[in-house]
Amino acid sequence: EVQLVESGGGLVQPGGSLRLSCAASGFTLSTTVMNWVRQAPGKGIEWVSTINDRGETGYAVSVKGRFTISRDNAKNTLYLQLNSLKTEDTAMYYCTKGGDYIPRSQGTQVTVSS
């Protein structure tokens, strides 16, 4: 059974940093495309970042240069490093597998506020 469990969210001031984790089970994370998406209150799902099986990455314009996606193959875990956080980054963050951008896990809440 495929399972994704996010963690690492929290409350941070503008300009701060967080590292989100997505622990995967039921499949080998390094052999597939993995994504981070987010949903702010009252808004739709927004794609944030993707990493493919070759380690190539992509970012939304709104986060490029501030966020970094990576993975630890030994731990079968996906990460998202969030730096220079802005209030508009406040959202629930989810990891998704392959071409599926619909969250199917519980997510982790990131709140950026002074």
Coordinates of N, CA, C and O in Angstrom, one line a residue, residues 10-19 65-67 81-90 110-114:
G10 N 5.0 24.2 10.6 CA 4.9 25.0 11.9 C 4.7 26.4 11.6 O 4.4 26.9 10.5
L11 N 4.8 27.2 12.7 CA 4.6 28.7 12.7 C 6.0 29.3 12.6 O 6.9 29.0 13.5
V12 N 6.2 30.2 11.7 CA 7.5 30.8 11.5 C 7.3 32.3 11.1 O 6.3 32.6 10.5
Q13 N 8.3 33.1 11.5 CA 8.2 34.5 11.1 C 8.6 34.7 9.7 O 9.4 33.9 9.1
P14 N 8.1 35.8 9.0 CA 8.6 36.1 7.7 C 10.1 36.2 7.6 O 10.8 36.7 8.6
G15 N 10.7 35.6 6.6 CA 12.1 35.5 6.5 C 12.7 34.2 7.1 O 13.9 33.9 6.9
G16 N 11.9 33.5 7.8 CA 12.4 32.3 8.4 C 12.5 31.1 7.5 O 12.2 31.2 6.3
S17 N 12.8 29.9 8.1 CA 13.0 28.7 7.3 C 12.4 27.5 8.0 O 12.2 27.5 9.2
L18 N 12.0 26.5 7.2 CA 11.5 25.3 7.6 C 12.0 24.2 6.7 O 12.2 24.5 5.5
R19 N 12.0 23.0 7.1 CA 12.3 21.8 6.3 C 11.1 20.8 6.4 O 10.9 20.3 7.5
G65 N 14.3 29.8 -6.2 CA 15.3 30.5 -5.5 C 15.2 30.6 -4.0 O 16.1 31.0 -3.3
R66 N 14.0 30.2 -3.5 CA 13.7 30.1 -2.0 C 13.5 28.7 -1.5 O 13.9 28.4 -0.4
F67 N 12.9 27.9 -2.3 CA 12.6 26.5 -1.9 C 13.5 25.5 -2.6 O 13.9 25.8 -3.8
Q81 N 13.0 22.2 1.4 CA 13.6 23.2 2.3 C 13.0 24.5 1.9 O 13.0 24.9 0.7
L82 N 12.4 25.2 2.9 CA 11.7 26.5 2.6 C 12.5 27.6 3.3 O 12.7 27.6 4.5
N83 N 13.1 28.5 2.5 CA 13.9 29.6 3.0 C 13.2 30.9 2.6 O 12.4 31.0 1.7
S84 N 13.6 32.0 3.3 CA 13.0 33.3 3.0 C 11.5 33.3 2.9 O 10.9 33.8 2.0
L85 N 10.9 32.7 3.9 CA 9.4 32.5 3.9 C 8.7 33.8 3.9 O 9.1 34.8 4.6
K86 N 7.6 33.8 3.2 CA 6.7 35.0 3.1 C 5.3 34.7 3.6 O 5.0 33.5 3.6
T87 N 4.6 35.7 4.0 CA 3.2 35.4 4.5 C 2.4 34.6 3.5 O 1.6 33.8 3.8
E88 N 2.6 34.9 2.2 CA 1.9 34.2 1.2 C 2.2 32.8 1.0 O 1.6 32.1 0.2
D89 N 3.3 32.3 1.7 CA 3.6 30.9 1.7 C 2.8 30.1 2.6 O 2.8 28.8 2.7
T90 N 1.9 30.8 3.4 CA 1.1 30.1 4.4 C 0.1 29.2 3.7 O -0.6 29.6 2.8
V110 N 2.0 25.0 7.2 CA 3.0 26.0 7.3 C 2.3 27.3 7.5 O 1.5 27.7 6.6
T111 N 2.6 28.0 8.5 CA 2.0 29.3 8.8 C 3.2 30.4 9.0 O 4.0 30.2 9.8
V112 N 3.1 31.4 8.1 CA 4.2 32.4 8.2 C 3.5 33.7 8.6 O 2.6 34.3 7.9
S113 N 3.9 34.1 9.8 CA 3.2 35.3 10.4 C 4.2 35.9 11.4 O 4.9 35.2 12.1
S114 N 4.0 37.2 11.6 CA 4.8 37.9 12.6 C 4.0 38.1 13.9 O 4.5 38.6 14.8

